[in-house]
CSV table of C-alpha atoms in Angstrom, one decimal:
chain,number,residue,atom,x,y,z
S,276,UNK,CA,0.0,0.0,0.0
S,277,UNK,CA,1.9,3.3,-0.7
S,278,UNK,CA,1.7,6.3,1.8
S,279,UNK,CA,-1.1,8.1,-0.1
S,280,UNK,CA,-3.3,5.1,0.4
S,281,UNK,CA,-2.6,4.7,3.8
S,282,UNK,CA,-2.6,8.3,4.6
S,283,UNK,CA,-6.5,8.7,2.4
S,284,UNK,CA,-7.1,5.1,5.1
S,285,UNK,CA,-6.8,6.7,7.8
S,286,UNK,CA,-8.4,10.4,7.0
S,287,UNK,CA,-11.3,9.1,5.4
S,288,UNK,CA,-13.0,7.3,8.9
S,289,UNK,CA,-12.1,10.6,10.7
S,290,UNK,CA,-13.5,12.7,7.6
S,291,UNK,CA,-16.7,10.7,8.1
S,292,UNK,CA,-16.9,10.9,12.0
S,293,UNK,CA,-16.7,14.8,11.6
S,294,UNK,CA,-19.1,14.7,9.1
S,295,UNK,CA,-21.5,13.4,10.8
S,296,UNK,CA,-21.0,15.3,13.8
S,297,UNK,CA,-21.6,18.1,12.5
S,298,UNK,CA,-24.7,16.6,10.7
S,299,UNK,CA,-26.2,16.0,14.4
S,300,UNK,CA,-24.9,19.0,16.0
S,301,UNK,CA,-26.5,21.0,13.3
S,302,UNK,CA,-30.2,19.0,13.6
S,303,UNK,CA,-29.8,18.8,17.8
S,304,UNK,CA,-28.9,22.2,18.9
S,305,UNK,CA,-29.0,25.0,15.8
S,306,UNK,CA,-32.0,23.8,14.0
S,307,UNK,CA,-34.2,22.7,17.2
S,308,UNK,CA,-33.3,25.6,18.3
S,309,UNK,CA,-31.6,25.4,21.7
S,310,UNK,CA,-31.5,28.2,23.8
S,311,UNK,CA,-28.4,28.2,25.4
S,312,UNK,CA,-26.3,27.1,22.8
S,313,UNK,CA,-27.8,29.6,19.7
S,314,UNK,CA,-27.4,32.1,22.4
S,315,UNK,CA,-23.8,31.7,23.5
S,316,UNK,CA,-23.5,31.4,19.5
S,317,UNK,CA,-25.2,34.7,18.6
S,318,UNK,CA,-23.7,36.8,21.4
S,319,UNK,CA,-19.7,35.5,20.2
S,320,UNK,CA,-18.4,39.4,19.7
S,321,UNK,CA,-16.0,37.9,17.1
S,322,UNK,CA,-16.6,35.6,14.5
S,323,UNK,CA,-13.1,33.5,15.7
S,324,UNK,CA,-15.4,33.1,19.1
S,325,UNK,CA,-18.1,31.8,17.6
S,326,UNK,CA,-16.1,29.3,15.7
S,327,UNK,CA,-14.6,28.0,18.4
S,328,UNK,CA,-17.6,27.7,20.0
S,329,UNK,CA,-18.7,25.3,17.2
S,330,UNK,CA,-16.1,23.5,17.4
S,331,UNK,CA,-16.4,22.8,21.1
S,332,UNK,CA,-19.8,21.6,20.5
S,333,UNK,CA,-18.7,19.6,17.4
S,334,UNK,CA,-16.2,17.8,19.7
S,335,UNK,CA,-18.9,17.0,21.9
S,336,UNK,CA,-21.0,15.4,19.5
S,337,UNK,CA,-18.3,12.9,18.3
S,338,UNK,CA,-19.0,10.7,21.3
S,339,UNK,CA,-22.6,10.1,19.5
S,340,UNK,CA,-21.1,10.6,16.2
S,341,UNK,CA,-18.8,7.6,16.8
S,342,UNK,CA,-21.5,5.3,17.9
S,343,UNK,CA,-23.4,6.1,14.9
S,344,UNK,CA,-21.1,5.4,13.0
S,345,UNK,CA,-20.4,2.3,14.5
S,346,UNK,CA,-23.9,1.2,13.7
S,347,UNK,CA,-24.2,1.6,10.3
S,348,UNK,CA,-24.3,-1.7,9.6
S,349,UNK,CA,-27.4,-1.9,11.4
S,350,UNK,CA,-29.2,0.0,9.2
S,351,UNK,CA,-30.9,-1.9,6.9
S,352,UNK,CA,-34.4,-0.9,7.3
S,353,UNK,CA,-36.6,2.3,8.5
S,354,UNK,CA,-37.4,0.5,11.8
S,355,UNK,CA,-33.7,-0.4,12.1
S,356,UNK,CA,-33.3,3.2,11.7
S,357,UNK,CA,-35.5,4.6,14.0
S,358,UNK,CA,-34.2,1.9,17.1
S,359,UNK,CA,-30.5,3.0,16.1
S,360,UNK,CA,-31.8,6.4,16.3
S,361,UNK,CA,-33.2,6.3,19.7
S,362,UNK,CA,-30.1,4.5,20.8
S,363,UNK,CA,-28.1,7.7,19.4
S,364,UNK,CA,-30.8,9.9,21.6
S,365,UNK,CA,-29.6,8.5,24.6
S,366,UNK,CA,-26.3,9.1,24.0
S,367,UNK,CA,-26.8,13.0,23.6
S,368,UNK,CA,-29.0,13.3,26.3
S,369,UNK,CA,-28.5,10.5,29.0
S,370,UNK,CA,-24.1,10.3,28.2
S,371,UNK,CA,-23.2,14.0,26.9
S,372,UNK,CA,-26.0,15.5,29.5
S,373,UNK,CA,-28.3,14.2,31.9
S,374,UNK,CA,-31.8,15.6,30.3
S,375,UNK,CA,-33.1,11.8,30.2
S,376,UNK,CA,-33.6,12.2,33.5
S,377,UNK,CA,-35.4,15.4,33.9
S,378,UNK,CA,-38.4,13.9,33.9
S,379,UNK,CA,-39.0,10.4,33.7
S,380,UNK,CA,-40.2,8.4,31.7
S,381,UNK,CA,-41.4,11.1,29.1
S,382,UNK,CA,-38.0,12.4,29.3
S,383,UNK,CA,-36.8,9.1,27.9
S,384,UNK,CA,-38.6,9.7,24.9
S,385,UNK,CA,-38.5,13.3,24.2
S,386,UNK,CA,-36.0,14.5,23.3
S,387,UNK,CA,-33.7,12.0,23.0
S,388,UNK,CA,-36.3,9.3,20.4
S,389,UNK,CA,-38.6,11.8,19.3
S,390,UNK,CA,-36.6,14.4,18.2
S,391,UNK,CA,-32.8,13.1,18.1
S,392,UNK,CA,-34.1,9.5,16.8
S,393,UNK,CA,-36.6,10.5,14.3
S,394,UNK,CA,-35.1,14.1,13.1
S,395,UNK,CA,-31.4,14.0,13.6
S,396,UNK,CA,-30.9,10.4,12.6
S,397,UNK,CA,-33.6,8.8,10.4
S,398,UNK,CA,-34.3,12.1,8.4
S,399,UNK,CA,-31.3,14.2,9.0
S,400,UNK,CA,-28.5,11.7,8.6
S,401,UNK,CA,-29.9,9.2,6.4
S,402,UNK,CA,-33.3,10.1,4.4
S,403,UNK,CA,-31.7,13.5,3.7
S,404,UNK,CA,-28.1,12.2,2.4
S,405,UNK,CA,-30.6,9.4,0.5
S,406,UNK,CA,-32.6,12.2,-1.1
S,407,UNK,CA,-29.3,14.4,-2.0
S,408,UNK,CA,-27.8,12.0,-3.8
S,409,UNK,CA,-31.0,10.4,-5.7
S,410,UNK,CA,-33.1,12.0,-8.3
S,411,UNK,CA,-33.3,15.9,-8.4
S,412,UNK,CA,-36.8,15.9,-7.7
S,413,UNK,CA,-36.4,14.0,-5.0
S,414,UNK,CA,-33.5,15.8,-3.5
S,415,UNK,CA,-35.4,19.4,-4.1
S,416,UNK,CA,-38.9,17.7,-2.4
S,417,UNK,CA,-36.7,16.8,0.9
S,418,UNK,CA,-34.9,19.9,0.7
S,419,UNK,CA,-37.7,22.1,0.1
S,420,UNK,CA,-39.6,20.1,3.4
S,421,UNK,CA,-36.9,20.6,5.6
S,422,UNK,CA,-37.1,24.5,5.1
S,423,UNK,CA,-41.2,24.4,5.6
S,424,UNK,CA,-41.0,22.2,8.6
S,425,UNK,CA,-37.3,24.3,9.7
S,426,UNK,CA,-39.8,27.7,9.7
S,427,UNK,CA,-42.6,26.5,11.0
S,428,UNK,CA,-40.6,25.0,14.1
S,429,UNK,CA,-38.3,27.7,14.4
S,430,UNK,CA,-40.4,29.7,16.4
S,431,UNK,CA,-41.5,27.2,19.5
S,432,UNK,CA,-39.6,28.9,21.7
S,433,UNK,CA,-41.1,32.4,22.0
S,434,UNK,CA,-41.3,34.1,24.1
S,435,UNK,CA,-37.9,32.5,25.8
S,436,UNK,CA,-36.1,33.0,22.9
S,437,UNK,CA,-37.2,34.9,20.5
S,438,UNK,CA,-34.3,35.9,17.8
S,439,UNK,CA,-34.6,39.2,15.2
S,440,UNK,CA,-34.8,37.8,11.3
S,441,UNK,CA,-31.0,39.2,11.7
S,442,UNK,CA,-30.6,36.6,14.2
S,443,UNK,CA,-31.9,33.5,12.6
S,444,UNK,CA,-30.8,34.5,9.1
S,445,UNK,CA,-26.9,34.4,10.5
S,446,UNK,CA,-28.1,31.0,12.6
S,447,UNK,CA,-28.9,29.8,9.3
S,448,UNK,CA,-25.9,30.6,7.4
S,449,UNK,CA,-24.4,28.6,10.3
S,450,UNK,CA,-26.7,25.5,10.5
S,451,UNK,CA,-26.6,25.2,7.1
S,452,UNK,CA,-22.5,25.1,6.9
S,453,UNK,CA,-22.2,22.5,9.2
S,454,UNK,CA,-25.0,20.5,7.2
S,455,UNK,CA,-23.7,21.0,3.6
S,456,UNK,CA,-19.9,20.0,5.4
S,457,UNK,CA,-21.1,17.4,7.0
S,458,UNK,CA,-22.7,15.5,4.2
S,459,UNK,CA,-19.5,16.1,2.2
S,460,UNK,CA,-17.4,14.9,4.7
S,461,UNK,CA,-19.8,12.1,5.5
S,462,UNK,CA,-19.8,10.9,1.5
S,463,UNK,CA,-15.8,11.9,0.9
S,464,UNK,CA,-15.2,9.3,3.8
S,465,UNK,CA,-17.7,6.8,3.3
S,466,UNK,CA,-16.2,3.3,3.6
S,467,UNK,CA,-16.6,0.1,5.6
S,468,UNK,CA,-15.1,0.7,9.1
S,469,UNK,CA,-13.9,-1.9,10.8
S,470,UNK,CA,-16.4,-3.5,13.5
S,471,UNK,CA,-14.3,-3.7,16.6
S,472,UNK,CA,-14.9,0.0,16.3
S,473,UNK,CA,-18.4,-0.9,18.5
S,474,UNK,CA,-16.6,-1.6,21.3
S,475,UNK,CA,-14.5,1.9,21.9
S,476,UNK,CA,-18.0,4.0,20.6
S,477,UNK,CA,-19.7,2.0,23.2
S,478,UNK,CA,-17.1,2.0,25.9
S,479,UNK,CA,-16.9,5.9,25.2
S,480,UNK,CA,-20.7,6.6,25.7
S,481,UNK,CA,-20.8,3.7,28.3
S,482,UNK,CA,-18.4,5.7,30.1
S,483,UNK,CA,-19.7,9.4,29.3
S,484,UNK,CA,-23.6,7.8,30.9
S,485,UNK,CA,-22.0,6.2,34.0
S,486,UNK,CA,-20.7,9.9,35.1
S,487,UNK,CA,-24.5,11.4,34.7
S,488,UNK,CA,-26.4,7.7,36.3
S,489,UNK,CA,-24.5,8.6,39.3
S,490,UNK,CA,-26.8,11.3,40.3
S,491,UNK,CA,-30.3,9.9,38.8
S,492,UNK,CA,-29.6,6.2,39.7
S,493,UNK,CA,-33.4,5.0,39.7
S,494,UNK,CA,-33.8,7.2,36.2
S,495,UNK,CA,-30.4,5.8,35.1
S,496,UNK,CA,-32.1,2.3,35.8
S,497,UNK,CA,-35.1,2.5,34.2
S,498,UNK,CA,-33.2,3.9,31.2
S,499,UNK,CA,-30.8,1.0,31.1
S,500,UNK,CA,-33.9,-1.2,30.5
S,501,UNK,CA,-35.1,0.9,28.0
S,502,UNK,CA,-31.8,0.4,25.8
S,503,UNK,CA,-31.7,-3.0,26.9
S,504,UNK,CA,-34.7,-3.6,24.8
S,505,UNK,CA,-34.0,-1.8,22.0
S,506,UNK,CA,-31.0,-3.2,21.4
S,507,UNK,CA,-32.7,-6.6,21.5
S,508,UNK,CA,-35.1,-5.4,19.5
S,509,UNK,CA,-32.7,-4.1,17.1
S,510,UNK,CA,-31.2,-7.0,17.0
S,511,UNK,CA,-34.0,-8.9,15.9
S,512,UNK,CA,-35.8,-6.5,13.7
S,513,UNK,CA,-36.6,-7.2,10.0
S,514,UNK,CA,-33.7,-6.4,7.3
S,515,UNK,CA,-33.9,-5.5,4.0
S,516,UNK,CA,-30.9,-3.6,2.7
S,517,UNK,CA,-28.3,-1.4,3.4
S,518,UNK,CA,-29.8,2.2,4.0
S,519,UNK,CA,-26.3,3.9,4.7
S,520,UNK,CA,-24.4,5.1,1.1
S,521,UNK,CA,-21.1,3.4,0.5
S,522,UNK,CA,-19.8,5.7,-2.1
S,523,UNK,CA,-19.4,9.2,-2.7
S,524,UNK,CA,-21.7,10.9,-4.3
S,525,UNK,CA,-19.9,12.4,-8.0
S,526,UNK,CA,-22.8,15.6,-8.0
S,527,UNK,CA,-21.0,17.5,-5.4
S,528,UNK,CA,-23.3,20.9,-6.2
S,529,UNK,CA,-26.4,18.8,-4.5
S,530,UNK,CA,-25.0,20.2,-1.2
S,531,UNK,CA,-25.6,23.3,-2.1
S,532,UNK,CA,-29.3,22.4,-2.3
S,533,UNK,CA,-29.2,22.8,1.7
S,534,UNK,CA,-28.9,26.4,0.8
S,535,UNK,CA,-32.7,26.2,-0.2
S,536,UNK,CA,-34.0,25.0,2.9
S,537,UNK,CA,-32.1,28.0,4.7
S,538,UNK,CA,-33.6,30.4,2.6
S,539,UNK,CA,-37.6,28.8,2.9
S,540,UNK,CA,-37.0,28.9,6.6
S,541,UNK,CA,-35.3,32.2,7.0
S,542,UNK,CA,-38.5,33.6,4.6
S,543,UNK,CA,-41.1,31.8,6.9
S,544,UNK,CA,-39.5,32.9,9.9
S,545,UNK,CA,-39.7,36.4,8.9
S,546,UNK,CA,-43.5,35.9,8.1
S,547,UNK,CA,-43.9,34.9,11.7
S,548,UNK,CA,-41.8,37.4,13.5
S,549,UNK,CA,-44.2,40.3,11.9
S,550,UNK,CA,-47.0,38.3,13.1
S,551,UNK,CA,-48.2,34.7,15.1
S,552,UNK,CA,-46.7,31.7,14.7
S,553,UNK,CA,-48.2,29.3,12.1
S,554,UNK,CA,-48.1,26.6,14.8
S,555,UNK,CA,-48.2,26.7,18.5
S,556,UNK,CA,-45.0,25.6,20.8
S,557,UNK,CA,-47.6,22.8,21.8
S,558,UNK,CA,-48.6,21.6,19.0
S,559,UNK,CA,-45.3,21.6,17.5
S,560,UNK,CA,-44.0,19.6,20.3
S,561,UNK,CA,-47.0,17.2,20.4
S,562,UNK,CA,-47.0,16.4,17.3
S,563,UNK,CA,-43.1,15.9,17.0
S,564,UNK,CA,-43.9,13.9,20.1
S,565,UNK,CA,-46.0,11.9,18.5
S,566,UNK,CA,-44.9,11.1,15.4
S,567,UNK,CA,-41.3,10.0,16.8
S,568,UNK,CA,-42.4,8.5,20.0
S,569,UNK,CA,-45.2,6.5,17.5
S,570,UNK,CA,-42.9,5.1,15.3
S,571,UNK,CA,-40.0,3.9,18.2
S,572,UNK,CA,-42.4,2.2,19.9
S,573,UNK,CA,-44.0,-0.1,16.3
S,574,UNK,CA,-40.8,-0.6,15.7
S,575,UNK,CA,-39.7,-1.9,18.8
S,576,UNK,CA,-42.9,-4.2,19.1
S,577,UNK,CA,-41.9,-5.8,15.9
S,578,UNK,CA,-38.4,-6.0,16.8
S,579,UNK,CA,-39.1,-7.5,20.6
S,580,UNK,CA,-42.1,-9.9,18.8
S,581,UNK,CA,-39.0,-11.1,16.1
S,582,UNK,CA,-37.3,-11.8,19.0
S,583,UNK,CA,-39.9,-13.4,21.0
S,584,UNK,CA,-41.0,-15.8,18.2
S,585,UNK,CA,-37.3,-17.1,17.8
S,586,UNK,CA,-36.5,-17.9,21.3
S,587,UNK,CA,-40.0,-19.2,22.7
């Protein structure tokens, strides 16, 4: 193997680890809209602060990133998806934070299933790279429904936070960098990693939930079952084919078609700042709630039913 090979072997894993961190920080905390990070964001005085500020977060995210990543193989169907998902959930909120506990056991679905599962994961990392690199219809539809449902969410948190058009049009510019970087990276580095790469991702995040379980032991607990039956569920589920691209894509302007679902939201996010919100906080909430939650748990039946059928 000459040097550039080896060099490209070992940059491409790490090109596709930052990739898709970035793809989750960007869906977890810029486009959901999280307080205290789009704040400590918005208020950097300097662009170099901000930066590193995005960084810091990105290095936070790699934790889940790695897992992810480590269970690609896994996803070979949409119910595979959503289960890995969830799995992914917990690792942002029960290992890099303890918000799983807040409020048991609705805190063990939202936000870590409902949102992290369904939206970062199953749409954001995988439907939307799917959708990017398949027909151009298909990749304008998906990007063209992100933006709706990116503007219509965007305001649920008024009147907590509630940013000028200046505001969201620069959060914008800076979700949609990581997410046009991110699937680049993610496609530039796609290639088979080696398995035994489960056992670091989960001794990281296994490591990373032990330090918050400490304080919420019964949460922690009740939690541990919940993973414990989705990854037996998962392990069970139905297969079909591999959902995760193994090549990159040759089309490398279809990134730029993020662009459009920066601009739909940044235009209906105007509209609502003059006026009311298209949707309520609580409706937007319930109704991620629902849909996410919803399909976790049909999935998981059919995955712990597989699994029941085999070893009765």
């Amino acid at each position: 193997m000459s040097l550039r090979s080896r060099i490209l072997a070992l940059l491409r894993p790490l090109a596709s680890l930052v990739g898709v961190s970035a793809v989750l920080l960007a869906y977890s905390e810029f486009l959901f809209l999280n307080e205290e990070p789009v704040r400590v964001l918005l208020s950097a005085q300097q662009a170099s602060a901000s930066a590193l500020f995005v960084a810091e977060m990105l290095a936070l995210y790699m934790a889940a990133g790695l897992l992810l990543l480590a269970l690609q193989a896994q996803l070979t169907s949409w119910g595979r998806v959503i289960l890995v998902g969830a799995l992914i959930g917990w690792a942002i909120e029960a290992a890099m934070v303890p918000a799983a506990y807040e409020a048991p056991p609705l805190s063990y679905l939202w936000t870590s299933v409902a949102w992290h599962g369904a939206v970062d994961v199953a749409f954001g990392v995988v439907a939307m790279r799917i959708a990017l690199r398949g027909r151009l219809l298909m990749a304008l539809i998906a990007t063209l429904g992100l933006g709706i449902f990116w503007g219509v969410w965007a305001p649920w948190p008024w009147p907590e936070t509630q940013l000028t058009t200046a505001e969201f049009a620069l959060l914008v510019g800076v979700t949609c960098a990581l997410l046009i970087s991110g699937y680049a990276l993610m496609d530039w580095g796609a290639a088979a990693l080696p398995r035994w790469l489960f056992w670091p991702a989960l001794a990281i995040n296994g490591a990373l939930w032990g330090l918050n379980a400490a304080g919420h032991v019964a949460a922690a607990l009740g939690l541990a079952v919940m993973i414990r039956l989705t990854a037996l569920a998962l392990r069970h589920a139905p297969s079909k084919r591999a959902l995760w691209p193994s090549r990159a894509r040759r089309n490398k302007w279809r990134y730029g078609l993020i662009l459009i679902s920066g601009a739909v939201a940044l235009g209906l996010y105007s509209t609502q700042h003059r006026g009311q919100p298209l949707v309520t906080a609580e409706l937007a909430i319930f109704a991620v709630l629902i849909c996410g939650s919803g399909w976790y748990a049909i999935a998981l039946a059919q995955g712990l039913l597989a699994a029941w059928r085999r070893y009765r």
